[in-house]
Amino acid sequence: MGKGENSKLKCTGCGGDVVKTYRTVDEDEEAPIGRCLSCGKEYDQYTGEFYRYFADDFTQDVGNSMFKLGLKGILGGVEYEIIGRIRMQEEDEYEKSTWDEWLAVSSDGVQHYFVEEDGELNSYEEYVPESIDLESDTSSIIFEGKKINRDTAYSGRIVFFEGELTWKPEIGEAVTCYDFKKDGRNFTIEQTDDEVSVTMGVTVSYKDYIQAFGREDVRKSYENTMSKRRLYRTGSFIFTAGAMLSFILAIYSYASYETVKNVMVGKSVITSNEPVSENSQSSYFSQVVYGPFELSRKNGLYDVDIYIDEKVQRLNLSWQSFRFMLLKEDNFKKATDSQTGIAVLKNLFSEIDALKDPLESYTMAGDFWDEKGVDSEGTWHENDLRGSSSFVIDEPGKYYAYLELYSEKKREIDSVKYSLTAAGSVRYYLIAAVLMIVLIIVNITKARMYNELPFDVASK
Amino acid sequence: MPSLGCTSCGAPVAIVNRFSKVVVCGYCGTHLRITDSGLDISGKYPKLAEYPSIFSVGSSGTILGKPFRALGRMRYACKGAHYDEWFLEYDGGTAWFAEDDGTYAIYFEMLEAADLPDPEKIKAGQNMIVGGKKVMIKEKGIAEIESGEGELYYYQEPGTRVTFLDGISEGKKVSIEMTDDEVEIFTGRPLLRRDIEIAGEGP
């Protein structure tokens, strides 16, 4: 809603100029109001004047409807002619929240209201109830024995009218509305100071009404719209099936997780806490080989988890870095001529980075650390005692694991442990499922929102 | 069927229903009060403009399967529009047929008079006790009688202002018409066009 002065707007109190402005209603929300420049009187949405001042804001799309005055259509053998319309704005909403009530007379001598709201179309006609009491008590009204709480009522304000109507409406006129169901039927009671109308309605299909009333171009646009929406709905069904399949496969895959046994057997310590110095930093260097152990899944995904076992030794405010390698038994034996002496191993791993063809099938490196300090919030203590990753081996078979450790202080080699788990492809299936869900949402949204028509049509 | 001459133009005037109070001369439009001694001029008013109606004076047929004959009508002006009330002989009695904006209803007299509150104080949605029955007032308005034609059982001079109250009671429509002199109360029901069969009208 635009701000701005309009010289036509006059205060009903003093005749002064009224300008459109805003009033802060919540912390960060502003509601439009009219304010008199002379006397300061304000007109909010609970005044009739407001709707005259802001009429344009509620009526810019009055042409966007499947109905128009004089339009005729035949439904169920009865001819209807559109003769008038009122547009109502919900009083409690200061943003546009309107519905149109199109008045039609039928060749059967009945007045119908075709109500268009939020893409839905309802047909209402006069209903004479067996009993109705709008004065039963201060908290409710009674309609054919059904108690309807007054709190469920809402107010509408007339913001536009055209054609022939059963009364002469005024812009800003307030109408109290009760919408309720009884015995599976929809009823509406609308009450003004001068009139009470009681109508019974049914939700009708836009399709039938467009067939009956629509112009050829509207019919075409409707068919295109519905056809596209069907396509998106079909897409959403397919992606739903895909997502479900992915979930099932993910569950199956999760169930096939298996820890590789005996990965830390066959330990050969090559070096233990050997002091080294590099860039004037001293540390301790250790090397150890484990294995062989069996990795039996061809092209299988494995998770490796390397961690400090604090039961063996706490890291205790120091750091330790590691390099982990997997070496296929055949390649390992070939490189060592099947010798297992420490000197041979030491020689092999001191030159492993210089080999023309990599000996290792997989490598992973990382750091463990344990720190503490003091900041404005007090003492802190943080550490990272675990590293993990995933890998796929090309060939199943027996493998050795090599661990190379640098530490700030002398450390127990056994305090660094690792585990290998034959993982299913659960993460890939989950990623696929999430992608499918995104596509489902996109398709459902498009199935609801896609529209070639100049007016809203719900997907029913 | 007594036949008299219009006291204004001399044209023959037929009176069909013994309860009729006024007959409008079809030739000169003079409103003639039916008295024991004959016809007295009540006033001369313009003839009704030919607004479309499903009936004309003398139309007959059935409504809800029961025979009717349209004897005359009163036309009311209200809020810039018009509506007609046709005086009918219906199933051996009398009835009013209201035709308003292409909608139809049939009414029967319920009470000739009743104590009613000041119409100024009545609001839509209010309950009233009329003839021992609770009536919810749906609409209140003021109409002005424009003119009439044919034979009329209920009659007010053209130009008379009528306060009307439309209500609902026990599943029926209630219509209350008040002038300075008279209060008349009717009950009725809405009709569909298919409830009305007019003789000579094609299927």
XYZ file of C-alpha atoms in Angstrom:
663
model
C 0.000 0.000 0.000
C 1.477 3.248 -1.059
C 2.059 6.254 1.094
C 1.170 9.610 -0.285
C -1.133 12.518 -0.118
C -4.376 12.571 -2.017
C -6.207 15.872 -2.074
C -9.541 14.088 -2.585
C -9.370 12.509 0.835
C -11.117 14.651 3.395
C -11.540 14.124 7.099
C -15.118 13.322 7.993
C -14.590 15.107 11.300
C -13.154 18.469 10.290
C -12.964 18.417 6.499
C -9.170 18.596 6.554
C -6.933 16.771 4.130
C -6.288 13.140 4.954
C -3.000 11.538 4.052
C -2.147 7.885 3.880
C 0.448 6.900 6.403
C 1.346 4.031 8.708
C 0.935 3.098 12.330
C 3.310 0.693 14.065
C 1.224 -2.191 15.334
C 3.871 -4.655 16.379
C 7.574 -4.327 16.844
C 8.345 -4.473 13.156
C 4.928 -4.292 11.525
C 3.234 -1.253 10.144
C -0.445 -0.971 9.365
C -1.695 1.574 6.864
C -3.975 4.293 8.195
C -5.374 7.609 7.052
C -4.523 10.652 9.200
C -6.103 14.076 9.049
C -3.477 16.787 8.670
C -5.694 19.273 10.478
C -7.142 17.510 13.498
C -4.932 14.429 13.565
C -7.877 12.023 13.500
C -6.793 8.573 12.400
C -8.745 6.133 10.249
C -7.690 2.514 10.577
C -9.181 -0.643 9.084
C -11.936 -0.662 11.681
C -13.437 2.519 10.238
C -15.541 2.739 7.092
C -13.540 5.738 5.847
C -10.363 3.669 5.695
C -11.807 1.617 2.845
C -12.650 4.712 0.844
C -9.173 6.123 1.328
C -7.488 2.842 0.484
C -10.018 1.523 -2.044
C -7.432 1.292 -4.820
C -5.291 -1.050 -2.778
C -8.071 -3.626 -2.599
C -9.408 -3.334 -6.119
C -6.434 -3.383 -8.464
C -7.220 -6.915 -9.584
C -10.998 -6.682 -9.875
C -10.697 -7.698 -13.522
C -8.959 -10.957 -12.622
C -11.989 -13.180 -12.333
C -13.665 -15.828 -14.393
C -16.930 -13.945 -13.985
C -18.022 -10.607 -15.312
C -21.288 -8.761 -15.412
C -23.745 -10.053 -17.972
C -21.971 -13.390 -18.341
C -24.392 -16.248 -18.866
C -23.899 -19.938 -18.464
C -25.968 -23.105 -18.300
C -25.341 -25.539 -15.488
C -27.479 -28.594 -14.918
C -29.988 -27.261 -17.413
C -30.474 -24.006 -15.478
C -29.289 -20.742 -16.969
C -27.469 -18.288 -14.760
C -26.745 -14.674 -15.450
C -24.208 -12.691 -13.501
C -25.819 -9.412 -12.510
C -23.698 -7.941 -9.747
C -20.739 -8.296 -7.474
C -19.424 -7.055 -4.197
C -15.837 -7.409 -3.052
C -15.207 -7.782 0.649
C -12.001 -7.260 2.582
C -11.388 -9.061 5.845
C -11.410 -6.341 8.466
C -8.740 -7.844 10.705
C -6.254 -7.935 7.841
C -4.645 -4.702 6.798
C -2.949 -6.377 3.880
C -5.198 -7.299 0.971
C -7.393 -10.269 1.898
C -10.455 -10.062 -0.278
C -13.149 -12.266 -1.666
C -15.689 -11.624 -4.391
C -19.378 -12.403 -4.114
C -20.889 -12.560 -7.590
C -24.661 -12.312 -7.653
C -26.383 -14.374 -10.314
C -30.019 -14.983 -11.055
C -31.051 -18.308 -12.418
C -33.787 -19.109 -14.867
C -35.199 -21.084 -11.970
C -35.871 -17.865 -10.093
C -33.188 -18.268 -7.465
C -30.443 -15.860 -6.554
C -27.014 -17.404 -6.312
C -23.836 -16.035 -4.917
C -20.723 -17.397 -6.545
C -17.986 -16.687 -4.046
C -14.403 -16.595 -5.274
C -11.757 -16.697 -2.591
C -8.185 -17.972 -2.579
C -8.720 -19.874 -5.805
C -11.811 -21.663 -4.546
C -15.311 -21.242 -5.844
C -18.418 -21.745 -3.731
C -22.016 -21.429 -4.790
C -24.475 -20.142 -2.208
C -28.208 -19.641 -2.337
C -30.824 -18.423 0.082
C -31.721 -20.808 2.855
C -34.713 -20.512 5.160
C -33.754 -22.222 8.423
C -36.235 -23.977 10.663
C -35.001 -21.815 13.506
C -32.425 -19.134 13.980
C -31.682 -16.933 16.955
C -29.036 -14.276 16.663
C -29.833 -12.941 20.124
C -29.631 -16.168 22.089
C -26.880 -14.885 24.348
C -23.853 -12.662 24.292
C -21.433 -15.460 23.443
C -23.258 -17.458 20.784
C -25.999 -17.626 18.210
C -28.206 -20.631 17.552
C -28.911 -22.021 14.099
C -31.329 -24.951 13.875
C -30.258 -26.070 17.331
C -26.539 -25.691 16.647
C -24.714 -23.297 18.907
C -22.218 -21.125 17.068
C -19.720 -19.198 19.087
C -19.680 -15.497 18.327
C -15.877 -15.637 18.515
C -15.918 -17.509 15.204
C -17.480 -14.530 13.471
C -15.342 -12.255 11.366
C -16.007 -8.910 9.804
C -15.829 -8.052 6.166
C -15.844 -4.588 4.689
C -17.221 -3.762 1.286
C -14.439 -2.344 -0.864
C -16.021 -2.580 -4.301
C -19.386 -3.241 -5.901
C -20.847 -3.209 -9.373
C -23.999 -4.169 -11.244
C -27.350 -4.945 -9.687
C -27.460 -5.911 -6.061
C -30.267 -6.625 -3.672
C -29.374 -3.566 -1.628
C -27.401 -0.399 -2.094
C -24.043 -1.079 -0.518
C -21.571 1.504 0.673
C -17.821 1.312 0.501
C -16.578 0.511 3.977
C -19.909 -0.985 5.097
C -19.292 -3.656 7.707
C -20.714 -7.156 7.422
C -20.452 -9.678 10.239
C -19.996 -13.156 8.832
C -20.402 -16.611 10.317
C -19.167 -19.557 8.243
C -19.967 -22.970 9.629
C -20.903 -26.510 8.725
C -23.985 -28.383 9.765
C -24.963 -31.873 8.708
C -22.168 -31.792 6.133
C -23.455 -28.609 4.510
C -21.795 -25.190 4.460
C -23.741 -22.234 5.749
C -22.994 -18.555 5.867
C -24.806 -15.922 7.858
C -24.000 -12.348 6.916
C -25.349 -9.594 9.118
C -25.409 -5.839 8.656
C -27.445 -3.242 10.503
C -30.157 -3.529 7.850
C -30.111 -7.112 6.698
C -29.355 -10.681 7.657
C -28.761 -13.143 4.886
C -28.669 -16.875 5.432
C -27.220 -18.938 2.629
C -26.313 -22.543 2.101
C -23.390 -23.331 -0.134
C -21.402 -25.984 -1.833
C -17.859 -25.930 -3.124
C -18.000 -26.252 -6.852
C -15.452 -27.246 -9.400
C -13.902 -24.476 -11.426
C -13.853 -26.902 -14.295
C -17.648 -27.103 -14.531
C -18.023 -23.371 -14.193
C -15.357 -22.594 -16.743
C -17.065 -25.031 -19.101
C -20.354 -23.240 -18.478
C -19.238 -19.618 -18.280
C -15.702 -19.420 -19.587
C -14.601 -17.872 -22.817
C -12.629 -20.020 -25.248
C -9.284 -18.462 -24.231
C -10.103 -18.993 -20.537
C -11.044 -22.601 -21.215
C -7.750 -23.161 -23.045
C -5.716 -21.546 -20.291
C -7.565 -23.622 -17.719
C -6.886 -26.854 -19.599
C -3.210 -25.966 -20.002
C -2.968 -25.062 -16.338
C -4.601 -28.276 -15.183
C -2.569 -30.364 -17.599
C 0.701 -28.852 -16.314
C -0.424 -29.300 -12.712
C -1.219 -32.948 -13.412
C 2.254 -33.313 -14.876
C 3.830 -31.825 -11.753
C 1.644 -34.038 -9.557
C 2.765 -37.087 -11.523
C 6.345 -35.906 -11.067
C 5.824 -35.579 -7.337
C 4.422 -39.153 -7.188
C 7.423 -40.484 -9.087
C 9.863 -38.628 -6.829
C 7.938 -39.812 -3.767
C 8.380 -43.382 -4.958
C 12.059 -42.643 -5.605
C 12.508 -41.117 -2.153
C 10.844 -44.119 -0.518
C 13.027 -46.508 -2.477
C 16.116 -44.522 -1.489
C 15.072 -44.660 2.158
C 14.504 -48.415 1.966
C 17.899 -48.905 0.334
C 19.459 -46.619 2.947
C 17.939 -48.717 5.743
C 19.067 -51.928 4.065
C 22.492 -50.445 3.529
C 22.701 -49.331 7.131
C 21.827 -52.824 8.236
C 24.784 -54.155 6.273
C 27.354 -52.110 8.245
C 30.081 -54.476 9.468
C 33.158 -53.799 11.559
C 36.317 -55.355 10.116
C 37.752 -57.633 12.748
C 41.342 -57.981 13.941
C 42.632 -54.865 12.212
C 45.118 -54.155 15.004
C 46.698 -57.567 15.169
C 50.148 -58.358 13.880
C 51.675 -55.192 15.295
C 55.236 -54.367 14.225
C 56.693 -51.284 15.886
C 59.288 -49.796 13.564
C 60.123 -46.683 15.527
C 59.013 -45.596 18.983
C 59.229 -41.985 20.163
C 62.387 -41.158 18.266
C 63.299 -37.493 18.827
C 63.276 -35.434 15.657
C 63.754 -31.771 15.008
C 62.472 -29.847 12.071
C 62.314 -26.077 11.626
C 63.636 -25.728 15.166
C 60.647 -27.632 16.495
C 61.295 -30.825 18.378
C 58.928 -33.747 18.381
C 58.817 -37.505 18.761
C 58.367 -39.854 15.866
C 56.818 -43.347 15.894
C 55.970 -45.886 13.180
C 53.953 -49.034 13.457
C 52.543 -51.577 11.017
C 49.473 -53.739 11.654
C 48.145 -56.679 9.713
C 47.468 -58.354 7.535
C 43.656 -58.327 7.802
C 40.934 -59.032 5.301
C 38.967 -56.348 3.409
C 36.576 -58.534 1.468
C 34.170 -56.148 -0.284
C 34.964 -55.409 -3.878
C 34.416 -51.737 -4.626
C 32.981 -51.583 -1.151
C 32.854 -48.420 0.877
C 34.800 -48.454 4.139
C 34.887 -45.996 6.995
C 38.110 -45.497 8.884
C 38.065 -44.030 12.358
C 41.354 -43.078 14.042
C 41.283 -41.894 17.619
C 43.143 -41.369 20.854
C 42.248 -44.010 23.373
C 42.409 -41.984 26.583
C 42.134 -45.145 28.640
C 45.641 -45.921 27.436
C 46.995 -42.375 27.673
C 45.407 -38.947 27.793
C 46.636 -36.410 25.270
C 46.935 -33.951 28.167
C 47.393 -30.514 26.612
C 49.606 -31.577 23.739
C 49.290 -32.464 20.086
C 49.896 -35.499 17.955
C 49.698 -35.826 14.183
C 49.233 -39.019 12.254
C 49.428 -40.502 8.813
C 47.516 -43.679 8.108
C 48.112 -45.890 5.085
C 46.612 -49.080 3.751
C 48.874 -51.333 1.730
C 47.764 -54.369 -0.155
C 49.547 -57.480 1.086
C 50.847 -58.434 -2.391
C 52.375 -55.003 -2.972
C 53.757 -54.889 0.560
C 55.443 -58.262 0.242
C 56.779 -57.388 -3.145
C 58.285 -54.167 -1.782
C 59.887 -55.973 1.166
C 60.703 -59.239 -0.618
C 58.505 -60.871 1.978
C 60.911 -59.843 4.739
C 59.474 -58.562 7.970
C 62.564 -57.258 9.686
C 62.305 -53.879 11.315
C 65.190 -52.498 9.270
C 63.477 -53.534 6.056
C 60.280 -51.943 7.112
C 62.025 -48.802 8.242
C 63.769 -48.541 4.921
C 60.565 -49.091 3.010
C 58.583 -46.404 4.852
C 61.376 -43.892 4.797
C 61.270 -44.059 0.993
C 57.597 -44.657 0.451
C 56.878 -41.063 -0.566
C 59.595 -41.195 -3.212
C 58.331 -44.326 -4.961
C 57.384 -43.806 -8.597
C 54.228 -45.902 -8.285
C 52.385 -45.421 -5.007
C 52.579 -48.485 -2.837
C 49.677 -47.526 -0.640
C 46.033 -48.060 -1.599
C 44.777 -45.334 0.708
C 46.250 -42.532 2.808
C 44.780 -40.331 5.436
C 46.416 -37.705 7.668
C 45.234 -35.615 10.565
C 45.946 -34.083 13.955
C 44.818 -34.627 17.485
C 45.037 -31.772 19.963
C 44.074 -30.916 23.484
C 44.130 -27.283 24.663
C 42.882 -25.106 27.421
C 42.928 -21.406 28.133
C 41.148 -18.464 29.678
C 38.959 -15.904 27.999
C 36.289 -13.388 29.000
C 33.870 -16.223 29.776
C 36.347 -18.047 31.988
C 38.455 -21.160 31.566
C 37.978 -23.310 28.497
C 39.218 -26.768 27.576
C 38.809 -28.141 24.082
C 40.220 -31.060 22.171
C 39.919 -33.054 19.000
C 40.748 -36.703 19.598
C 39.245 -38.330 16.547
C 39.547 -38.334 12.795
C 37.505 -40.256 10.310
C 37.071 -40.649 6.602
C 35.827 -43.069 3.962
C 37.442 -44.893 1.137
C 36.745 -47.461 -1.506
C 39.170 -50.260 -2.264
C 39.488 -51.458 -5.831
C 40.412 -54.978 -4.938
C 39.358 -57.100 -1.990
C 42.013 -59.028 -0.171
C 44.518 -58.832 2.661
C 45.897 -55.455 3.681
C 48.420 -53.935 6.074
C 47.907 -50.685 7.920
C 50.787 -48.307 8.539
C 50.588 -45.580 11.207
C 53.119 -42.789 11.315
C 52.930 -40.570 14.411
C 54.520 -37.280 15.427
C 53.861 -36.013 18.937
C 54.816 -33.076 21.054
C 55.627 -35.362 23.948
C 56.556 -39.007 24.209
C 53.398 -41.058 23.674
C 52.306 -44.668 24.028
C 51.973 -46.030 20.494
C 48.941 -48.049 21.614
C 47.103 -44.869 22.581
C 46.366 -44.274 18.890
C 43.836 -46.757 17.632
C 41.833 -47.204 14.513
C 38.826 -49.168 13.345
C 37.572 -50.057 9.882
C 33.945 -50.524 9.057
C 32.530 -51.937 5.872
C 29.901 -49.287 5.248
C 26.864 -49.626 3.087
C 26.085 -46.840 0.638
C 23.687 -45.351 3.134
C 24.926 -41.786 2.693
C 24.445 -41.896 -1.076
C 20.935 -43.218 -0.686
C 20.199 -40.537 1.882
C 21.545 -37.859 -0.440
C 19.361 -39.296 -3.198
C 16.355 -39.285 -0.856
C 16.957 -35.662 0.133
C 17.245 -34.676 -3.517
C 14.001 -36.506 -4.225
C 12.305 -34.700 -1.343
C 13.459 -31.359 -2.745
C 12.049 -32.355 -6.134
C 8.800 -33.483 -4.483
C 8.453 -30.068 -2.815
C 9.231 -28.265 -6.066
C 6.685 -30.376 -7.942
C 3.979 -30.050 -5.299
C 4.491 -26.285 -5.205
C 4.314 -26.071 -8.965
C 1.277 -28.365 -9.020
C -0.430 -25.856 -6.748
C 0.904 -22.603 -8.093
C 1.244 -23.078 -11.822
C -1.359 -20.879 -13.421
C -1.908 -19.498 -16.896
C -5.216 -17.963 -15.863
C -5.603 -14.341 -14.781
C -7.246 -15.514 -11.551
C -6.378 -17.998 -8.842
C -7.626 -21.557 -9.171
C -7.122 -24.087 -6.429
C -5.906 -27.533 -7.393
C -9.198 -29.297 -6.739
C -68.465 -12.303 -12.231
C -69.984 -8.815 -11.802
C -69.163 -6.349 -14.567
C -69.336 -2.649 -13.921
C -68.375 0.453 -15.832
C -65.355 2.588 -14.938
C -66.693 5.710 -13.308
C -63.982 7.717 -15.020
C -63.953 6.508 -18.626
C -66.950 4.176 -18.817
C -64.915 1.196 -19.931
C -66.205 -2.152 -18.668
C -64.501 -3.334 -15.497
C -64.774 -6.968 -14.428
C -64.445 -7.992 -10.769
C -63.444 -11.600 -10.326
C -62.790 -11.987 -6.602
C -65.319 -11.135 -3.970
C -62.601 -10.057 -1.520
C -61.112 -7.449 -3.852
C -61.051 -3.945 -2.460
C -59.818 -2.019 -5.470
C -59.866 -2.577 -9.179
C -57.716 -0.628 -11.604
C -59.313 0.283 -14.892
C -57.343 -1.369 -17.630
C -58.109 1.444 -20.033
C -57.585 4.695 -18.158
C -55.663 3.500 -15.071
C -58.151 4.947 -12.602
C -58.072 3.197 -9.250
C -61.645 2.305 -8.332
C -62.699 1.353 -4.814
C -65.202 -1.464 -4.788
C -68.129 -0.528 -2.584
C -71.531 -2.039 -1.952
C -73.049 0.465 -4.336
C -70.491 0.150 -7.136
C -67.150 1.768 -7.926
C -65.781 4.956 -6.402
C -62.832 6.728 -7.865
C -59.931 6.451 -5.504
C -57.500 8.260 -7.744
C -56.090 8.400 -11.187
C -52.505 7.287 -11.558
C -50.200 6.537 -14.413
C -50.515 3.028 -15.763
C -47.770 0.634 -14.756
C -44.678 0.643 -16.869
C -44.224 -2.717 -18.533
C -41.470 -4.192 -16.439
C -41.091 -7.837 -17.308
C -43.032 -10.270 -15.169
C -43.878 -13.915 -15.585
C -47.549 -13.053 -15.012
C -50.034 -10.680 -16.546
C -53.494 -9.900 -15.202
C -55.557 -13.004 -15.833
C -52.641 -15.444 -16.008
C -53.571 -18.843 -14.643
C -51.950 -22.185 -14.092
C -50.530 -23.989 -11.112
C -48.112 -23.137 -8.348
C -46.737 -26.152 -6.509
C -49.354 -28.157 -8.385
C -52.297 -26.105 -7.128
C -54.393 -23.834 -9.340
C -53.954 -20.080 -9.346
C -55.170 -17.040 -11.171
C -53.371 -13.689 -11.146
C -55.899 -10.930 -10.508
C -53.743 -7.876 -10.052
C -50.508 -6.499 -8.722
C -49.017 -3.732 -6.662
C -45.653 -2.369 -7.639
C -43.254 -1.117 -5.037
C -40.172 1.033 -5.455
C -37.360 0.389 -3.034
C -33.695 1.421 -3.019
C -33.789 2.387 -6.682
C -35.342 -0.903 -7.769
C -38.845 -2.331 -8.106
C -40.674 -5.402 -7.011
C -44.173 -6.670 -7.663
C -46.699 -8.326 -5.425
C -49.327 -10.199 -7.358
C -52.743 -10.800 -5.851
C -53.704 -14.394 -6.624
C -56.704 -16.606 -6.307
C -54.918 -19.728 -5.169
C -56.316 -23.158 -4.432
C -59.715 -21.825 -3.357
C -58.270 -18.964 -1.315
C -56.086 -15.955 -1.813
C -52.335 -15.497 -1.807
C -49.627 -12.973 -2.680
C -46.946 -13.808 -5.141
C -43.799 -11.718 -4.745
C -41.521 -11.244 -7.731
C -38.260 -9.506 -6.960
C -35.117 -9.427 -9.084
C -36.064 -12.657 -10.812
C -36.839 -14.490 -7.587
C -40.216 -15.714 -6.492
C -42.072 -16.358 -3.255
C -45.657 -17.042 -2.302
C -47.243 -15.604 0.845
C -50.444 -16.205 2.719
C -51.979 -13.862 5.212
C -51.098 -14.848 8.737
C -52.519 -11.988 10.778
C -54.340 -8.843 9.883
C -52.918 -6.930 12.789
C -50.512 -7.384 15.639
C -48.842 -5.317 18.299
C -45.399 -4.618 17.012
C -42.583 -2.539 18.449
C -41.728 0.799 16.940
C -40.227 -0.085 13.542
C -37.591 2.585 14.057
C -36.190 0.498 16.896
C -36.175 -2.810 15.062
C -32.831 -4.033 13.759
C -31.892 -6.838 11.443
C -31.135 -9.949 13.462
C -33.576 -9.026 16.213
C -36.216 -11.470 17.456
C -39.867 -10.461 17.620
C -42.905 -12.335 18.837
C -45.595 -12.132 16.176
C -48.874 -14.020 16.625
C -47.233 -16.073 19.358
C -44.338 -17.084 17.142
C -40.730 -16.012 17.342
C -39.636 -14.253 14.187
C -36.020 -13.325 13.381
C -35.993 -10.124 11.367
C -33.837 -10.516 8.269
C -34.336 -7.200 6.644
C -35.977 -3.907 7.324
C -36.698 -1.320 4.689
C -39.034 1.289 3.379
C -40.744 0.942 0.034
C -43.117 3.232 -1.774
C -46.164 2.049 -3.635
C -45.797 3.095 -7.270
C -49.034 1.909 -8.748
C -51.117 -1.148 -9.437
C -53.200 -2.975 -11.974
C -56.071 -5.417 -11.973
C -57.952 -6.394 -8.828
C -56.408 -5.878 -5.462
C -57.292 -7.331 -2.133
C -54.762 -5.281 -0.191
C -54.612 -1.707 -1.283
C -52.729 1.450 -0.464
C -52.715 4.657 -2.451
C -49.724 5.083 -4.768
C -47.137 7.208 -3.003
C -47.825 5.525 0.332
C -44.672 4.604 2.210
C -44.629 1.054 3.532
C -42.205 -0.134 6.164
C -41.491 -3.760 5.506
C -39.870 -6.346 7.696
C -38.782 -9.637 6.205
C -38.199 -12.403 8.671
C -37.857 -16.114 9.267
C -39.953 -18.237 11.585
C -40.235 -21.989 11.830
C -38.726 -22.579 8.415
C -40.999 -20.071 6.726
C -40.509 -16.610 5.359
C -42.442 -13.917 7.181
C -43.332 -10.594 5.615
C -44.671 -7.706 7.673
C -45.931 -4.606 5.907
C -46.716 -1.515 7.927
C -48.260 1.763 6.942
C -49.575 4.503 9.187
C -52.973 2.815 9.050
C -52.359 -0.856 8.738
C -50.143 -3.772 9.664
C -50.371 -6.978 7.673
C -48.408 -10.104 8.326
C -47.809 -12.899 5.861
C -46.004 -16.182 5.933
C -44.694 -17.908 2.898
C -41.958 -19.760 1.144
C -39.580 -19.206 -1.744
C -40.474 -20.744 -5.089
C -38.442 -22.030 -7.955
C -39.500 -21.102 -11.445
C -40.176 -24.757 -12.076
C -42.757 -24.698 -9.254
C -44.873 -22.371 -11.395
C -46.736 -23.560 -14.469
C -48.540 -20.936 -16.490
C -51.357 -22.007 -18.773
C -50.510 -21.582 -22.431
C -46.787 -21.423 -21.714
C -44.776 -23.858 -23.767
C -42.649 -26.499 -22.054
